[in-house]
Amino acid sequence: MKIKILTLFPSMFAPLHESILGRAEKKGLLDIEAIDIRAYTTDKHLKCDDVPFGGGAGMVMTPQPIVDAVESVDPERKLRRIYLSPRGRTLTAEVARQLSREDGLLLLCGHYEGVDQRAIDLTMDEELSIGDYVLTGGELAAMVVVDAVARFVPGVLSEGSAEEESFSAGLLEYPQYTRPQEFRGLRVPDVLLSGHHANIEKWRAAQSAALTQARRPDLLKD
Ligand code: 4FL
């Protein structure tokens, strides 16, 4: 899957080339590219923002470099174009799974007080929020979207698919343990040492259900 990210701060995206996503890129499953919007400005001082019409605090990203960048990067509209914004629909596991089926994504990150509305209207397919808070820019939100979507791309997770985990069934994950069997007086639950796989599955399902009831009862209501 191709993911192109339009931003004024392309160096912020280095973490996407580490760890599991870095391995997926080397395997050819993902191709993530951060593209500098400033490279597309026609302004002789490379300015990409200006004061808001009507007044108010802060600066607004100017439409020309954004529209030119989108048209240059995705001339045939092959990518799903998403503007990261608190006004968008909220990212969930289900939304991430749907987006993982697209041929590719183009993510637009806003900075300052926002983006000229005409740039959004002319180029974007949808707006997506990662939660009800405001960030200093859309970059961290874009990274969250890339990570959550990439986990659903076949082959990115080496063991077990994102579809199999309990969150995909709408539940919280059960507790996990590794060696040693006792740490600071705390023992691993006996059932996990028993080798009895049916009992282990039953215990894990019960733990998931109890944790979800206690901490996220909202997930159990449909
Ligand atoms: C984007 C916040 C998506 C939450 C500032 C600029 C944001 C955001 N979800 N805050 N973009």
GROMACS .gro file of C-alpha atoms and ligand atoms in nm:
model
  233
    1MET     CA    1   0.000   0.000   0.000
    2LYS     CA    2   0.123   0.345  -0.098
    3ILE     CA    3   0.088   0.617   0.166
    4LYS     CA    4   0.184   0.975   0.076
    5ILE     CA    5   0.184   1.236   0.351
    6LEU     CA    6   0.174   1.607   0.270
    7THR     CA    7   0.326   1.816   0.549
    8LEU     CA    8   0.538   2.122   0.624
    9PHE     CA    9   0.746   1.899   0.857
   10PRO     CA   10   0.848   1.584   0.666
   11SER     CA   11   1.129   1.500   0.911
   12MET     CA   12   0.866   1.430   1.180
   13PHE     CA   13   0.779   1.103   1.004
   14ALA     CA   14   1.107   0.919   1.064
   15PRO     CA   15   0.945   0.687   1.326
   16LEU     CA   16   0.728   0.529   1.054
   17HIS     CA   17   1.042   0.368   0.907
   18GLU     CA   18   1.131   0.185   1.232
   19SER     CA   19   1.019  -0.143   1.386
   20ILE     CA   20   0.725  -0.331   1.234
   21LEU     CA   21   0.642  -0.066   0.972
   22GLY     CA   22   1.009  -0.047   0.867
   23ARG     CA   23   1.014  -0.424   0.818
   24ALA     CA   24   0.691  -0.408   0.617
   25GLU     CA   25   0.848  -0.143   0.392
   26LYS     CA   26   1.155  -0.361   0.331
   27LYS     CA   27   0.919  -0.648   0.242
   28GLY     CA   28   0.750  -0.421  -0.016
   29LEU     CA   29   0.413  -0.429   0.163
   30LEU     CA   30   0.415  -0.056   0.244
   31ASP     CA   31   0.559   0.249   0.073
   32ILE     CA   32   0.539   0.551   0.303
   33GLU     CA   33   0.658   0.888   0.180
   34ALA     CA   34   0.646   1.227   0.355
   35ILE     CA   35   0.633   1.512   0.103
   36ASP     CA   36   0.723   1.872   0.184
   37ILE     CA   37   0.435   2.106   0.089
   38ARG     CA   38   0.684   2.395   0.081
   39ALA     CA   39   0.847   2.242  -0.229
   40TYR     CA   40   0.528   2.334  -0.420
   41THR     CA   41   0.490   2.701  -0.325
   42THR     CA   42   0.522   2.957  -0.602
   43ASP     CA   43   0.597   3.229  -0.344
   44LYS     CA   44   0.948   3.366  -0.384
   45HIS     CA   45   1.002   3.361  -0.007
   46LEU     CA   46   0.861   3.004   0.013
   47LYS     CA   47   0.574   3.127   0.233
   48CYS     CA   48   0.295   2.871   0.282
   49ASP     CA   49   0.072   3.058   0.529
   50ASP     CA   50  -0.095   3.395   0.570
   51VAL     CA   51  -0.317   3.590   0.809
   52PRO     CA   52  -0.684   3.484   0.827
   53PHE     CA   53  -0.943   3.694   0.640
   54GLY     CA   54  -1.182   3.832   0.900
   55GLY     CA   55  -0.908   3.851   1.159
   56GLY     CA   56  -0.823   3.624   1.449
   57ALA     CA   57  -0.521   3.459   1.600
   58GLY     CA   58  -0.258   3.261   1.415
   59MET     CA   59  -0.186   3.184   1.053
   60VAL     CA   60  -0.375   2.983   0.794
   61MET     CA   61  -0.209   2.754   0.539
   62THR     CA   62  -0.247   2.904   0.194
   63PRO     CA   63  -0.425   2.694  -0.074
   64GLN     CA   64  -0.185   2.715  -0.371
   65PRO     CA   65   0.100   2.492  -0.246
   66ILE     CA   66  -0.145   2.234  -0.106
   67VAL     CA   67  -0.357   2.206  -0.422
   68ASP     CA   68  -0.048   2.194  -0.645
   69ALA     CA   69   0.113   1.929  -0.422
   70VAL     CA   70  -0.198   1.707  -0.422
   71GLU     CA   71  -0.238   1.737  -0.801
   72SER     CA   72   0.130   1.659  -0.857
   73VAL     CA   73   0.145   1.362  -0.616
   74ASP     CA   74  -0.189   1.202  -0.717
   75PRO     CA   75  -0.272   1.329  -1.069
   76GLU     CA   76  -0.507   1.039  -1.146
   77ARG     CA   77  -0.690   1.043  -0.810
   78LYS     CA   78  -0.572   0.690  -0.729
   79LEU     CA   79  -0.527   0.760  -0.357
   80ARG     CA   80  -0.794   0.808  -0.090
   81ARG     CA   81  -0.738   1.171   0.015
   82ILE     CA   82  -0.776   1.237   0.385
   83TYR     CA   83  -0.736   1.563   0.580
   84LEU     CA   84  -0.651   1.504   0.947
   85SER     CA   85  -0.878   1.727   1.152
   86PRO     CA   86  -1.071   1.730   1.481
   87ARG     CA   87  -1.379   1.799   1.265
   88GLY     CA   88  -1.354   1.462   1.088
   89ARG     CA   89  -1.519   1.127   1.161
   90THR     CA   90  -1.341   0.948   1.442
   91LEU     CA   91  -1.082   0.680   1.369
   92THR     CA   92  -1.179   0.335   1.500
   93ALA     CA   93  -1.045  -0.016   1.435
   94GLU     CA   94  -1.328  -0.060   1.183
   95VAL     CA   95  -1.235   0.261   0.996
   96ALA     CA   96  -0.868   0.155   0.993
   97ARG     CA   97  -0.963  -0.186   0.852
   98GLN     CA   98  -1.169  -0.024   0.575
   99LEU     CA   99  -0.887   0.217   0.484
  100SER     CA  100  -0.640  -0.076   0.465
  101ARG     CA  101  -0.837  -0.202   0.162
  102GLU     CA  102  -0.770   0.115  -0.042
  103ASP     CA  103  -0.497   0.110  -0.309
  104GLY     CA  104  -0.330   0.397  -0.129
  105LEU     CA  105  -0.376   0.698   0.097
  106LEU     CA  106  -0.284   1.063   0.068
  107LEU     CA  107  -0.280   1.227   0.411
  108LEU     CA  108  -0.283   1.607   0.446
  109CYS     CA  109  -0.147   1.753   0.769
  110GLY     CA  110  -0.254   2.102   0.871
  111HIS     CA  111  -0.056   2.331   1.093
  112TYR     CA  112  -0.103   2.674   1.247
  113GLU     CA  113  -0.472   2.757   1.290
  114GLY     CA  114  -0.576   2.542   0.997
  115VAL     CA  115  -0.594   2.519   0.621
  116ASP     CA  116  -0.779   2.747   0.377
  117GLN     CA  117  -1.117   2.578   0.331
  118ARG     CA  118  -1.088   2.593  -0.049
  119ALA     CA  119  -0.783   2.365  -0.045
  120ILE     CA  120  -0.987   2.106   0.148
  121ASP     CA  121  -1.295   2.145  -0.073
  122LEU     CA  122  -1.091   2.118  -0.395
  123THR     CA  123  -0.874   1.820  -0.306
  124MET     CA  124  -0.992   1.605  -0.013
  125ASP     CA  125  -1.228   1.303  -0.003
  126GLU     CA  126  -1.284   1.311   0.373
  127GLU     CA  127  -1.169   1.442   0.710
  128LEU     CA  128  -1.054   1.209   0.986
  129SER     CA  129  -1.004   1.279   1.358
  130ILE     CA  130  -0.807   1.060   1.600
  131GLY     CA  131  -0.998   1.191   1.902
  132ASP     CA  132  -1.153   1.491   2.068
  133TYR     CA  133  -0.845   1.703   2.134
  134VAL     CA  134  -0.643   1.955   1.938
  135LEU     CA  135  -0.279   1.891   1.848
  136THR     CA  136  -0.016   2.142   1.736
  137GLY     CA  137  -0.052   1.996   1.388
  138GLY     CA  138  -0.194   1.701   1.198
  139GLU     CA  139   0.140   1.516   1.182
  140LEU     CA  140   0.100   1.301   1.493
  141ALA     CA  141  -0.258   1.221   1.392
  142ALA     CA  142  -0.134   1.112   1.047
  143MET     CA  143   0.121   0.881   1.211
  144VAL     CA  144  -0.152   0.725   1.426
  145VAL     CA  145  -0.364   0.664   1.114
  146VAL     CA  146  -0.071   0.510   0.923
  147ASP     CA  147   0.013   0.276   1.212
  148ALA     CA  148  -0.347   0.169   1.278
  149VAL     CA  149  -0.415   0.110   0.904
  150ALA     CA  150  -0.084  -0.068   0.833
  151ARG     CA  151  -0.158  -0.336   1.094
  152PHE     CA  152  -0.451  -0.448   0.879
  153VAL     CA  153  -0.245  -0.475   0.557
  154PRO     CA  154  -0.192  -0.850   0.495
  155GLY     CA  155   0.161  -0.960   0.592
  156VAL     CA  156   0.253  -0.655   0.802
  157LEU     CA  157   0.201  -0.839   1.130
  158SER     CA  158   0.417  -1.150   1.122
  159GLU     CA  159   0.229  -1.345   1.387
  160GLY     CA  160  -0.149  -1.343   1.417
  161SER     CA  161  -0.359  -1.099   1.219
  162ALA     CA  162  -0.509  -0.777   1.347
  163GLU     CA  163  -0.846  -0.930   1.254
  164GLU     CA  164  -0.795  -1.209   1.509
  165GLU     CA  165  -0.726  -0.994   1.814
  166SER     CA  166  -1.000  -0.942   2.067
  167PHE     CA  167  -1.044  -0.573   1.980
  168SER     CA  168  -1.175  -0.685   1.643
  169ALA     CA  169  -1.444  -0.872   1.838
  170GLY     CA  170  -1.514  -0.546   2.023
  171LEU     CA  171  -1.343  -0.652   2.348
  172LEU     CA  172  -1.033  -0.549   2.542
  173GLU     CA  173  -0.729  -0.777   2.538
  174TYR     CA  174  -0.676  -1.033   2.816
  175PRO     CA  175  -0.362  -1.005   3.038
  176GLN     CA  176  -0.036  -1.151   2.903
  177TYR     CA  177   0.256  -1.302   3.099
  178THR     CA  178   0.603  -1.427   3.015
  179ARG     CA  179   0.893  -1.574   3.218
  180PRO     CA  180   0.970  -1.587   3.505
  181GLN     CA  181   0.680  -1.780   3.663
  182GLU     CA  182   0.718  -1.569   3.978
  183PHE     CA  183   0.829  -1.203   3.983
  184ARG     CA  184   0.844  -0.997   4.306
  185GLY     CA  185   0.608  -1.246   4.467
  186LEU     CA  186   0.351  -1.228   4.188
  187ARG     CA  187   0.277  -1.560   4.014
  188VAL     CA  188   0.158  -1.625   3.661
  189PRO     CA  189  -0.199  -1.767   3.675
  190ASP     CA  190  -0.177  -2.149   3.702
  191VAL     CA  191  -0.406  -2.210   3.403
  192LEU     CA  192  -0.148  -2.053   3.169
  193LEU     CA  193   0.117  -2.303   3.288
  194SER     CA  194  -0.120  -2.603   3.259
  195GLY     CA  195  -0.078  -2.666   2.887
  196HIS     CA  196  -0.457  -2.724   2.871
  197HIS     CA  197  -0.542  -2.517   2.563
  198ALA     CA  198  -0.921  -2.528   2.594
  199ASN     CA  199  -0.901  -2.402   2.954
  200ILE     CA  200  -0.653  -2.133   2.853
  201GLU     CA  201  -0.888  -2.007   2.580
  202LYS     CA  202  -1.181  -2.009   2.827
  203TRP     CA  203  -0.977  -1.813   3.087
  204ARG     CA  204  -0.867  -1.556   2.829
  205ALA     CA  205  -1.223  -1.507   2.701
  206ALA     CA  206  -1.350  -1.461   3.058
  207GLN     CA  207  -1.071  -1.209   3.134
  208SER     CA  208  -1.152  -1.012   2.816
  209ALA     CA  209  -1.522  -1.005   2.904
  210ALA     CA  210  -1.461  -0.900   3.267
  211LEU     CA  211  -1.210  -0.628   3.174
  212THR     CA  212  -1.442  -0.489   2.909
  213GLN     CA  213  -1.737  -0.487   3.151
  214ALA     CA  214  -1.529  -0.311   3.421
  215ARG     CA  215  -1.343  -0.055   3.210
  216ARG     CA  216  -1.530  -0.006   2.882
  217PRO     CA  217  -1.895  -0.107   2.930
  218ASP     CA  218  -1.972   0.126   2.635
  219LEU     CA  219  -1.807  -0.132   2.403
  220LEU     CA  220  -2.061  -0.399   2.508
  221LYS     CA  221  -2.368  -0.195   2.411
  222ASP     CA  222  -2.489  -0.211   2.056
  2234FL     C1  223  -0.618   1.600   1.376
  2234FL     C2  224  -0.653   1.647   1.609
  2234FL     C3  225  -0.686   1.480   1.395
  2234FL     C4  226  -0.718   1.524   1.621
  2234FL     C5  227  -0.445   2.010   1.506
  2234FL     C6  228  -0.433   1.981   1.371
  2234FL     C7  229  -0.602   1.685   1.485
  2234FL     C8  230  -0.533   1.814   1.465
  2234FL     N1  231  -0.734   1.445   1.515
  2234FL     N2  232  -0.508   1.903   1.562
  2234FL     N3  233  -0.487   1.860   1.350
   0.00000   0.00000   0.00000
